[in-house]
Amino acid sequence: MTPTAPRPRALNIAFWLLVAGTVLLFAGGLLSAALSFDTIRQAAAPSVSDQTLHDYLRFHRGAGIACALAAVALAVLAVRARTGDTRFRRATMGLALAIVVLVGLVAVFAGTHLLALVSLLPLIVGTLLLSRPEVTAWFNPESTASDA
């Protein structure tokens, strides 16, 4: 990347989509981690034991904390990728796709807050925008100069 090259518009849009996705994921993770036993007890059938509900609550809270930590890690990588280091762009894309899989699995097996599921849309679109040709060319200007 040359210091005088302007940042592509697709990169700016991808960055802000990733930020929005991480904020939603972080909020959804914290809301999942803050779920109380009384809320689950009211929603569960009376035949379900308290021990089973405590185990489910522990798993649900752990999944929420994992989502919140993943959101923080992705936000850090996205900020570093915006500076122009191609390693951080690749790491951001990889972590974002891993988070999509993680949240999908968590939603199926443990349940998660709706905000965590909604966060997947901006994460997917932001990751796709990071792989656009003009963004890739901005990160690797010498590869496009040698191809011409």
Coordinates of C-alpha atoms in Angstrom, one line a residue:
M1 CA 0.0 0.0 0.0
T2 CA 1.3 3.4 -0.9
P3 CA 0.7 6.2 1.7
T4 CA -0.8 8.4 -1.0
A5 CA -3.4 5.9 -2.3
P6 CA -6.9 6.7 -1.1
R7 CA -8.7 4.1 0.9
P8 CA -11.3 2.4 -1.3
R9 CA -14.9 3.1 -0.5
A10 CA -15.7 -0.6 -0.2
L11 CA -13.1 -0.9 2.5
N12 CA -14.7 1.9 4.5
I13 CA -18.1 0.3 4.1
A14 CA -16.7 -3.1 5.1
F15 CA -15.1 -1.6 8.2
W16 CA -18.3 0.1 9.4
L17 CA -20.3 -3.0 8.7
L18 CA -17.9 -5.1 10.7
V19 CA -18.0 -2.5 13.6
A20 CA -21.9 -2.6 13.5
G21 CA -21.7 -6.4 13.5
T22 CA -19.3 -6.5 16.4
V23 CA -21.4 -4.1 18.4
L24 CA -24.5 -6.2 17.9
L25 CA -22.7 -9.4 18.7
F26 CA -21.2 -7.9 21.8
A27 CA -24.6 -6.7 23.0
G28 CA -26.2 -10.0 22.2
G29 CA -23.5 -11.9 24.0
L30 CA -23.8 -9.7 27.1
L31 CA -27.6 -10.1 27.1
S32 CA -27.2 -13.8 26.8
A33 CA -24.7 -13.8 29.7
A34 CA -27.1 -11.8 31.8
L35 CA -30.0 -14.2 31.6
S36 CA -31.4 -15.1 35.0
F37 CA -32.6 -18.4 36.4
D38 CA -36.1 -17.0 37.2
T39 CA -36.6 -16.1 33.5
I40 CA -35.7 -19.7 32.4
R41 CA -37.8 -21.2 35.2
Q42 CA -40.9 -19.3 34.1
A43 CA -40.4 -20.4 30.4
A44 CA -39.6 -24.0 31.1
A45 CA -42.0 -26.8 31.7
P46 CA -42.6 -27.7 35.4
S47 CA -41.3 -31.2 34.7
V48 CA -37.8 -29.9 34.0
S49 CA -35.6 -30.1 37.1
D50 CA -33.8 -27.1 38.5
Q51 CA -30.4 -28.9 38.0
T52 CA -31.1 -29.3 34.3
L53 CA -32.0 -25.6 34.1
H54 CA -28.9 -24.6 36.0
D55 CA -26.8 -26.6 33.5
Y56 CA -28.5 -25.0 30.6
L57 CA -28.1 -21.6 32.1
R58 CA -24.4 -22.1 32.6
F59 CA -24.0 -23.3 29.0
H60 CA -26.1 -20.3 27.7
R61 CA -24.1 -17.8 29.7
G62 CA -20.8 -19.3 28.6
A63 CA -21.9 -19.1 24.9
G64 CA -22.8 -15.4 25.5
I65 CA -19.4 -14.6 27.0
A66 CA -17.7 -16.4 24.1
C67 CA -19.7 -14.3 21.7
A68 CA -18.8 -11.1 23.5
L69 CA -15.1 -12.0 23.5
A70 CA -15.1 -12.9 19.8
A71 CA -16.7 -9.5 19.1
V72 CA -13.9 -7.7 20.9
A73 CA -11.3 -9.7 19.0
L74 CA -12.9 -9.0 15.7
A75 CA -13.2 -5.3 16.4
V76 CA -9.5 -5.1 17.2
L77 CA -8.6 -7.0 14.0
A78 CA -10.9 -4.8 11.9
V79 CA -9.3 -1.6 13.3
R80 CA -5.8 -2.9 12.5
A81 CA -6.9 -4.1 9.0
R82 CA -8.1 -0.6 8.1
T83 CA -4.5 0.7 8.4
G84 CA -3.5 -1.4 5.4
D85 CA -1.7 -4.5 6.7
T86 CA -2.8 -7.4 4.6
R87 CA -2.2 -9.9 7.4
F88 CA -4.9 -8.2 9.5
R89 CA -7.3 -8.2 6.5
R90 CA -6.9 -11.9 6.2
A91 CA -7.2 -12.5 9.9
T92 CA -10.3 -10.3 10.1
M93 CA -11.9 -12.2 7.3
G94 CA -11.0 -15.6 8.9
L95 CA -12.2 -14.6 12.3
A96 CA -15.5 -13.1 10.9
L97 CA -16.3 -16.3 9.1
A98 CA -15.4 -18.4 12.1
I99 CA -17.7 -16.2 14.2
V100 CA -20.5 -16.8 11.7
V101 CA -20.1 -20.5 12.2
L102 CA -19.7 -20.2 16.0
V103 CA -22.8 -18.1 16.4
G104 CA -24.8 -20.5 14.1
L105 CA -23.7 -23.5 16.2
V106 CA -24.4 -21.6 19.5
A107 CA -27.9 -20.6 18.2
V108 CA -28.7 -24.2 17.4
F109 CA -27.3 -25.9 20.5
A110 CA -27.5 -23.4 23.3
G111 CA -29.7 -20.6 22.0
T112 CA -28.6 -17.1 21.9
H113 CA -30.0 -13.6 21.9
L114 CA -31.6 -12.3 18.7
L115 CA -29.0 -9.5 18.4
A116 CA -26.2 -12.1 18.1
L117 CA -28.1 -13.7 15.2
V118 CA -28.8 -10.3 13.5
S119 CA -25.1 -9.5 13.8
L120 CA -24.3 -12.2 11.3
L121 CA -25.7 -10.1 8.4
P122 CA -23.3 -7.2 8.6
L123 CA -20.4 -9.5 9.4
I124 CA -21.0 -11.6 6.3
V125 CA -21.5 -8.5 4.0
G126 CA -18.4 -6.8 5.5
T127 CA -16.3 -9.9 5.0
L128 CA -17.5 -10.1 1.4
L129 CA -16.6 -6.5 0.8
L130 CA -13.1 -7.1 2.2
S131 CA -12.5 -9.6 -0.6
R132 CA -13.5 -7.2 -3.4
P133 CA -10.8 -6.7 -6.1
E134 CA -10.3 -3.0 -5.4
V135 CA -9.8 -3.7 -1.7
T136 CA -7.4 -6.5 -2.4
A137 CA -5.5 -4.3 -4.9
W138 CA -5.3 -1.6 -2.2
F139 CA -3.7 -4.0 0.2
N140 CA -1.4 -5.5 -2.4
P141 CA -0.4 -2.8 -4.9
E142 CA 2.8 -4.6 -6.0
S143 CA 0.8 -7.7 -7.1
T144 CA -1.4 -5.6 -9.4
A145 CA 1.6 -3.6 -10.7
S146 CA 3.4 -6.8 -11.7
D147 CA 0.3 -8.2 -13.4
A148 CA -0.1 -5.2 -15.7

